Structures are given as structure tokens and as C-alpha cells.
Amino acid sequence: MLFKTTEKHEEFRKKVREFAEAEVKPIAFQLDQNNEFPEEIIKKMASELHIMGVPYPKEYGGLGEDVISYAIAVEELSRVDGGVGVILSAHVSLGSYPIEAFGTEEQKKKYLVPLAKGEKIGAFGLTEPEAGSDAGGTQTTAVLEGDHYILNGGKIFITNAPYADTYVVFAVTHPGIGTHGISAFIVEKGWEGFTFGDHYDKLGIRSSSTAELIFNNVKVPKENLLGKEGQGFRIAMQTLDGGRIGIASQALGIAQGAYEAALKYAKERIQFGKPIAAQQINSFKLAEMATKLRAARFLIYSAAEMKQNHENFGMEAAMAKKYASDKALEIVNDALQIHGGNGYLKGMEVERFYRDAKITTIYEGTNEIMNVVIASNIVGRLGKPSHAGGAKAVAKKDGPITGERKREIIQADNPQEAVDTLVANLKKDGYDFSVGIPMDTPVYDAERVVSVGKAIGGKENLHYGEELAKAAGAALGGSRPVAETLKLMPLDRYVGMSGQKFNGNLYIACGISGASQHLKGIKNASTIVAINKNANAPIFKNCDYGIVGDMFEIMPLLAKALGTGEKKPAPPMKKVRRSKPRKLAPNHKVMVCPGCGYEYKPDEGDAEAEIDPGTSFEKLPDEWTCPNCQEEKQNFIEEEFPADRK
């Protein structure tokens, strides 16, 4: 075997490198500083390089090249700018591959062709606040109603959003049966109810746009189901296997760029009368860097070749991704060290490479998860542990981020009635609105806070929040976009995991959808009130009282109901005890295994089979078997006269 790329591969590399040097490199610093998505560059990558569909057949608009060529394209773009490299990687590996691999002929013609030609940009929607490394925690739902699925929920950290046109989105179609109930859909930007959160302000790869997807009763045609219902998890995992080749290539390209910059600098920088490259400590660093690059490149190209030849490549892709990204961190660190103080300055390539490299160890499966993938391929599945005579594993059902809440969405004939009901409930819970605290009280010290979200619009509407805060005797706060993007209040007034934590009693969220980082910042609140026009906003799953309606209509009514007069100074805060929702008694048939007598209990589920607590026997997947003796579900019998149970 000759471990070397072909002449054709190197001609392709030269073409992509010349493009990257001429088009990307001159503006890479600007893209990084401005957090700017390079729309014009992406258009040229499609029209001049024709690389937006590198590995896809020409009949579907692609370039018809192999997977190694795709890896080279990502590598060479990342060598100049890691953000531009991952735009291509996410578009090809994640946004396009599932359609090419699992789509119908009609879906390929409608969606894959414009994606491969670069006329459209693709993205992949899997990650959620409670579904990161564990995709089985997906909470976005798709309910079939006639000719459409109704999609509700949201996705976070989505590469290429909101610029992408086509999204492969994963949602639960059959609740309670874990990964067996996840399905995949092709969703188009512009559909009613499909909106985006703010572009994340990231440490690195800042030319790559990353945003939240929000689905509010989005109608997805039945024909946009990708594969079959319940195949979503398999589609996602197979897609990520290939995507890891792209991320490994991105890491390799970043490391290659850092290495070349360090080599050039070491030859030019004179200390003690000679180039610092002549110092053994530096020459040895460069030798180590070059060795790591070569090893990473072989791992990546080998995995790419296996994929091209339809071999099982999941373990090899995980190895390549883990090794390349780990070594990229080491290489960029050494490259910056060789540059010394100069390397720490903004505008230096190695400073940007240093920040860009870290993400490659995190997305498309953290490197810790890569070890899980590799180990599972080595060790294999050792079988289910027997429950007989031992402790039974019980699946834990994910609850709201803010903990158990009443989740009472107030139903009323008009907004005034809803407000009156809310105020009556709050007073019944012990809140005294004749007293108050200064509006500028620090959030972490405040007993009460009224927070406004991005829906507040602009400075001209901020008075709605100020008036309600005064009436509630509360401090004024906001979501991160209100402080960072709209700049309507100081940064020290935004509430969330990355902002100020609220530890007081009453939190009133107005026009806040409920991103996970915000919810984690208010989980210690005794009472959470949500006001939002989107009935499917996550905040409603995490509140005690909710009103669905226009915040600009509700807030003045609530302020008036709470009293707009002067407030007496509030006494020292006493923490209000959080009330928990009532639990209903279980009501289910008793189904027993005829082989061993095992009784399926819906309130426990079956953790080993990814069956959530609360799943009825009827909703178990057909392939489910007895956890003790593997008797088939269809053979279970209903116990007509169950014995007394404690």
C-alpha cells in the first residue's frame, strides 16, 4: 500500500487552497472581529469552486468526487479560517447527507440538488437543552394531523442558522419509547411558525453563524418525513459518523495553519543572533507538531476512504475526530508559544487559531463521547443485566429545567380576567404588593424581578417593563439579547446561567421564550410567572402561572391590577416555599410475562430499553421484549384478577 493521496487529490487541494488564500484570508480577521457570516464567499464556493456538493453524484448537482476530496476541501478552508471550514462541513455532512442517504427520489430532486449546487445552504437540527450528548433526551415533538405533522419545540447551537435554507430536524413522534420514537424531517426556512433566536456570540469560529431554531405549530408536509417514523435516531447517528470526518478535517486544517505560521515566524524571528527555529527547544516543538499532523491526516483520510468504499467506519471516524481535535489543541498551543507575546495579540493568526481549535473537541460528539463510541465498538454489547434478585434500574424522566412547577396556564375569556386570576393566585400564595424594592436592586439580591425579553422591541417600549416592575415592587431585569443585542439595559441586569442568577421569590418573565441558559438562571425562584404570545414557548413548561397573550396588552393590565401607587419599603426577604403540583394516581392494565411472571409497570418503564416512566404497555415498541427472559411483547397477557399490591 502507498499511503499517499493521488495527483488528482493534490490538484484539487491546490485549487481550494488558492481560493482560500485569495478570497478568505484577506478578510478572516474582519469576519472574526465582526462575528460575520461570509455570504459572498459561500456564493463563490458554489459558483467558482463548485464544492458545496463535493462528494455527491453529478446527477444530483454534486461534484462527483470522493470523501477524501471533501475532507481536503474542509481542511484547506480551515487552514485559513476554521469558521468557513465548518460552514462547508455542516452543509455537506449534516444538512445534505441525510437527504442523500435516506431521502426519496422526490426529496433528492427537490432538496439535495439545490444543496449540492450551492443554491441553498443546509443545516442539521438535533441538539436541545436536554439533548446534547444524549440525543434520547429530545423534547421537540411532531404530531401527525391529516396531511401534516405539527412541529413544536426548539433546537440550540445550530451551525449555519439562520442563513441555511433547508434543515434536517429531529422530533419525537412516539413519546415515551426513547430513541425508538424519534423521527427526522426536512424543514424549510420561511414556513409559518419557524423562527430563529439570536446568533450566538462565540469564543471562536466566529465567521460561522450559530443560532437557535424555534418551532411554534409549524406545519411539515407528510412527504417531508425523512425515512420512516422512528428511524430518526439511526439517521442522526449515521449522519454524525460522517460528520466527524468533517470536524476532524477542520481540526487538522486549523492545526496546519497554526503550524505553518509558527514555522514561518520561527525562521524569521531573531534572538541571540540567530533564528529561534535554530533553538533546539523550538525545532523539537516543530518536529512534534509535524508528526502529529501526519498521524492525524492518515487517520482522517483512512476513515474517509472507508466511508467511500461503504465499509463500517464509525469507530475510525470517532478515532480521527478525537485524535485530530486533541492534537489540534496541542499544536495551536505550541504555535502560540513559539510566537511569544506577539502571538497573544488580536490580529495574529495563531491567536485566532487558538480560539478556533477548542470547539472541535466539543461538537458532533464531545471527545468523551468519542471514547464511548470507540469503546462500544471494541467491547461490543454485553447484553442486558438481569433484574432478577438485584436492584432494578429505573429510568429518570426529565422534568422542567426549573424543577417541578405548577404549570397552570390560566384560561380566561379575555386578558383582564386572566390578569385578575393571576393576581388572586399570587396574593393567595402570600405575595404583598403594597411593598417593594428599588427597581435598580441587583438581580442576585432582589426578592422580586420583572424581566423583559427581545419581544420588547426597542427603547420606546421599555416603559412597559419599568411600569410593571414598579407596580410589582420588583427590580427590572432582562434576557441576554435585551442587554447584549438591543442594549436596553446594562449587562449586569440580564438574567441567566451566563448572567445574573435570580435566587429570590417572584420572577415575572415578559416576552421571554425560555432558552435553557435563561431558565437555568431562574431555577431557584419560588414562583415563576410567564407572559408570552407563543403558547409553545419553553417558558410555559417551566413556570407556575402562565398567560398566553400579547405582552403589550397584558403588562399594563397587570401593572394596574397590582397597584401603581407608591410602595412601602419591603421587609428583609424571607424565602417563599415552592408549592408542587398534585400527582394523579396511576390507572393502567396489569400486563404479565407468561415466561417468567415479570409485570410491566408503566410508572417505572424500562430503563435498559429506553422506555420512559409513564409509558403505557400499548405504546411500547413492537420489538420490545421482557427484560428478564426476552419474551416478546405480543405474548404478554393481561392479568384479570390482580393480587393486592402495596
Coordinates of N, CA and C in Angstrom, one line a residue, residues 185-267:
F185 N -37.2 15.0 9.8 CA -38.0 15.8 8.9 C -37.1 16.8 8.1
I186 N -37.5 17.1 6.9 CA -36.9 18.2 6.2 C -37.8 19.4 6.3
V187 N -37.2 20.5 6.9 CA -38.0 21.7 7.2 C -37.4 22.9 6.5
E188 N -38.2 23.7 5.9 CA -37.7 24.9 5.1 C -37.8 26.2 5.9
K189 N -36.8 27.0 5.8 CA -36.9 28.3 6.3 C -38.0 29.1 5.7
G190 N -38.7 29.9 6.4 CA -39.8 30.7 5.9 C -41.2 30.1 6.2
W191 N -41.2 28.9 6.6 CA -42.5 28.3 6.9 C -43.1 29.0 8.2
E192 N -44.4 29.2 8.2 CA -45.0 29.9 9.3 C -44.8 29.2 10.6
G193 N -44.4 30.0 11.6 CA -44.1 29.4 12.9 C -42.7 29.0 13.1
F194 N -41.8 29.0 12.1 CA -40.4 28.6 12.2 C -39.6 29.9 12.3
T195 N -39.0 30.2 13.4 CA -38.3 31.4 13.7 C -36.9 31.1 14.3
F196 N -36.1 32.1 14.5 CA -34.7 31.9 15.0 C -34.4 32.7 16.2
G197 N -33.6 32.2 17.1 CA -33.1 33.0 18.1 C -31.9 33.8 17.7
D198 N -31.3 34.6 18.6 CA -30.1 35.4 18.2 C -28.9 34.5 17.9
H199 N -28.1 35.1 17.0 CA -26.8 34.5 16.6 C -25.9 34.5 17.9
Y200 N -25.4 33.3 18.3 CA -24.6 33.2 19.5 C -23.2 34.0 19.3
D201 N -22.8 34.6 20.4 CA -21.5 35.3 20.4 C -20.5 34.3 21.0
K202 N -19.6 33.7 20.1 CA -18.8 32.6 20.5 C -17.4 33.0 20.7
L203 N -16.7 32.1 21.4 CA -15.2 32.2 21.6 C -14.4 32.2 20.3
G204 N -14.8 31.2 19.5 CA -14.1 31.0 18.2 C -15.0 30.7 17.1
I205 N -14.4 30.3 15.9 CA -15.2 30.1 14.7 C -16.3 31.1 14.5
R206 N -15.9 32.4 14.7 CA -16.9 33.5 14.7 C -17.5 33.8 13.3
S207 N -16.8 33.4 12.3 CA -17.4 33.6 10.9 C -18.5 32.6 10.6
S208 N -18.6 31.6 11.5 CA -19.7 30.6 11.4 C -20.8 31.0 12.2
S209 N -22.0 31.1 11.6 CA -23.2 31.5 12.3 C -23.8 30.3 13.1
T210 N -24.2 30.6 14.3 CA -24.8 29.5 15.2 C -26.0 30.2 15.9
A211 N -27.1 29.6 15.7 CA -28.3 30.2 16.3 C -29.3 29.1 16.8
E212 N -30.4 29.6 17.5 CA -31.4 28.7 18.0 C -32.5 28.6 17.0
L213 N -33.1 27.4 16.8 CA -34.3 27.2 16.0 C -35.5 27.1 16.9
I214 N -36.6 27.8 16.5 CA -37.8 27.8 17.3 C -39.0 27.4 16.5
F215 N -39.7 26.4 16.9 CA -40.9 25.8 16.1 C -42.1 26.0 16.9
N216 N -43.1 26.8 16.4 CA -44.3 27.0 17.0 C -45.5 26.6 16.1
N217 N -46.0 25.4 16.2 CA -47.0 24.9 15.4 C -46.7 25.0 13.9
V218 N -45.5 24.5 13.6 CA -45.0 24.5 12.2 C -45.6 23.3 11.5
K219 N -46.3 23.6 10.3 CA -46.8 22.5 9.5 C -45.8 22.0 8.6
V220 N -45.5 20.7 8.8 CA -44.5 20.0 8.0 C -45.2 18.9 7.1
P221 N -45.3 19.0 5.8 CA -46.0 18.1 5.0 C -45.5 16.6 5.3
K222 N -46.4 15.7 5.2 CA -46.1 14.3 5.4 C -45.0 13.8 4.5
E223 N -44.9 14.3 3.3 CA -43.9 13.9 2.4 C -42.5 14.4 2.7
N224 N -42.4 15.3 3.8 CA -41.1 15.7 4.3 C -40.6 14.9 5.4
L225 N -41.3 13.8 5.8 CA -40.7 12.8 6.7 C -39.5 12.2 6.0
L226 N -38.4 12.2 6.7 CA -37.2 11.6 6.1 C -37.0 10.1 6.6
G227 N -37.0 9.2 5.7 CA -37.1 7.8 6.1 C -38.4 7.4 6.6
K228 N -38.5 6.6 7.6 CA -39.8 6.2 8.3 C -39.9 6.7 9.7
E229 N -41.1 6.8 10.2 CA -41.2 7.2 11.6 C -40.4 6.2 12.5
G230 N -39.8 6.8 13.5 CA -39.0 6.0 14.4 C -37.5 5.8 13.9
Q231 N -37.2 6.2 12.7 CA -35.8 6.0 12.2 C -34.9 7.2 12.5
G232 N -35.4 8.2 13.1 CA -34.7 9.4 13.2 C -33.4 9.3 14.0
F233 N -33.4 8.5 15.1 CA -32.2 8.3 15.9 C -31.1 7.7 15.0
R234 N -31.4 6.6 14.3 CA -30.5 5.9 13.4 C -29.9 6.9 12.4
I235 N -30.8 7.7 11.8 CA -30.4 8.6 10.8 C -29.4 9.6 11.4
A236 N -29.7 10.1 12.6 CA -28.9 11.1 13.2 C -27.5 10.5 13.5
M237 N -27.5 9.3 14.1 CA -26.2 8.7 14.4 C -25.3 8.4 13.2
Q238 N -26.0 7.9 12.1 CA -25.2 7.6 10.9 C -24.7 8.9 10.3
T239 N -25.5 9.9 10.4 CA -25.1 11.2 9.8 C -23.9 11.8 10.6
L240 N -23.9 11.7 12.0 CA -22.8 12.2 12.8 C -21.5 11.4 12.6
D241 N -21.6 10.1 12.2 CA -20.4 9.3 11.9 C -19.7 10.0 10.8
G242 N -20.4 10.3 9.7 CA -19.7 11.0 8.6 C -19.3 12.4 8.9
G243 N -20.1 13.1 9.7 CA -19.8 14.5 10.1 C -18.5 14.6 10.9
R244 N -18.2 13.5 11.6 CA -16.9 13.6 12.4 C -15.7 13.6 11.5
I245 N -15.8 13.1 10.3 CA -14.7 13.2 9.3 C -14.5 14.7 9.0
G246 N -15.6 15.4 8.8 CA -15.5 16.8 8.5 C -14.9 17.6 9.7
I247 N -15.3 17.3 10.9 CA -14.8 18.0 12.1 C -13.3 17.7 12.3
A248 N -13.0 16.4 12.1 CA -11.6 16.1 12.2 C -10.7 16.8 11.1
S249 N -11.3 17.0 9.9 CA -10.6 17.8 8.9 C -10.5 19.2 9.2
Q250 N -11.6 19.8 9.9 CA -11.5 21.1 10.3 C -10.4 21.3 11.3
A251 N -10.3 20.4 12.3 CA -9.2 20.5 13.3 C -7.9 20.4 12.7
L252 N -7.7 19.5 11.7 CA -6.5 19.3 11.0 C -6.1 20.6 10.3
G253 N -7.0 21.2 9.6 CA -6.8 22.4 8.9 C -6.3 23.6 9.8
I254 N -7.0 23.7 10.9 CA -6.7 24.8 11.9 C -5.2 24.5 12.4
A255 N -5.0 23.3 12.7 CA -3.6 22.9 13.2 C -2.5 23.1 12.2
Q256 N -2.9 22.8 10.9 CA -1.9 23.0 9.8 C -1.6 24.5 9.7
G257 N -2.6 25.3 9.7 CA -2.4 26.8 9.6 C -1.6 27.3 10.7
A258 N -1.8 26.8 11.9 CA -1.0 27.3 13.1 C 0.4 26.8 13.0
Y259 N 0.6 25.6 12.5 CA 2.0 25.0 12.3 C 2.8 25.9 11.3
E260 N 2.1 26.1 10.2 CA 2.8 26.9 9.1 C 3.2 28.3 9.6
A261 N 2.2 28.9 10.3 CA 2.5 30.3 10.9 C 3.7 30.2 11.8
A262 N 3.7 29.2 12.7 CA 4.8 29.1 13.7 C 6.1 28.8 13.0
L263 N 6.1 27.9 12.0 CA 7.4 27.6 11.2 C 7.9 28.9 10.6
K264 N 7.1 29.6 9.9 CA 7.5 30.9 9.3 C 8.0 31.9 10.3
Y265 N 7.3 32.0 11.4 CA 7.8 33.0 12.4 C 9.1 32.6 13.0
A266 N 9.2 31.3 13.3 CA 10.5 30.8 13.9 C 11.7 31.0 13.0
K267 N 11.5 31.0 11.7 CA 12.6 31.2 10.8 C 13.0 32.6 10.7

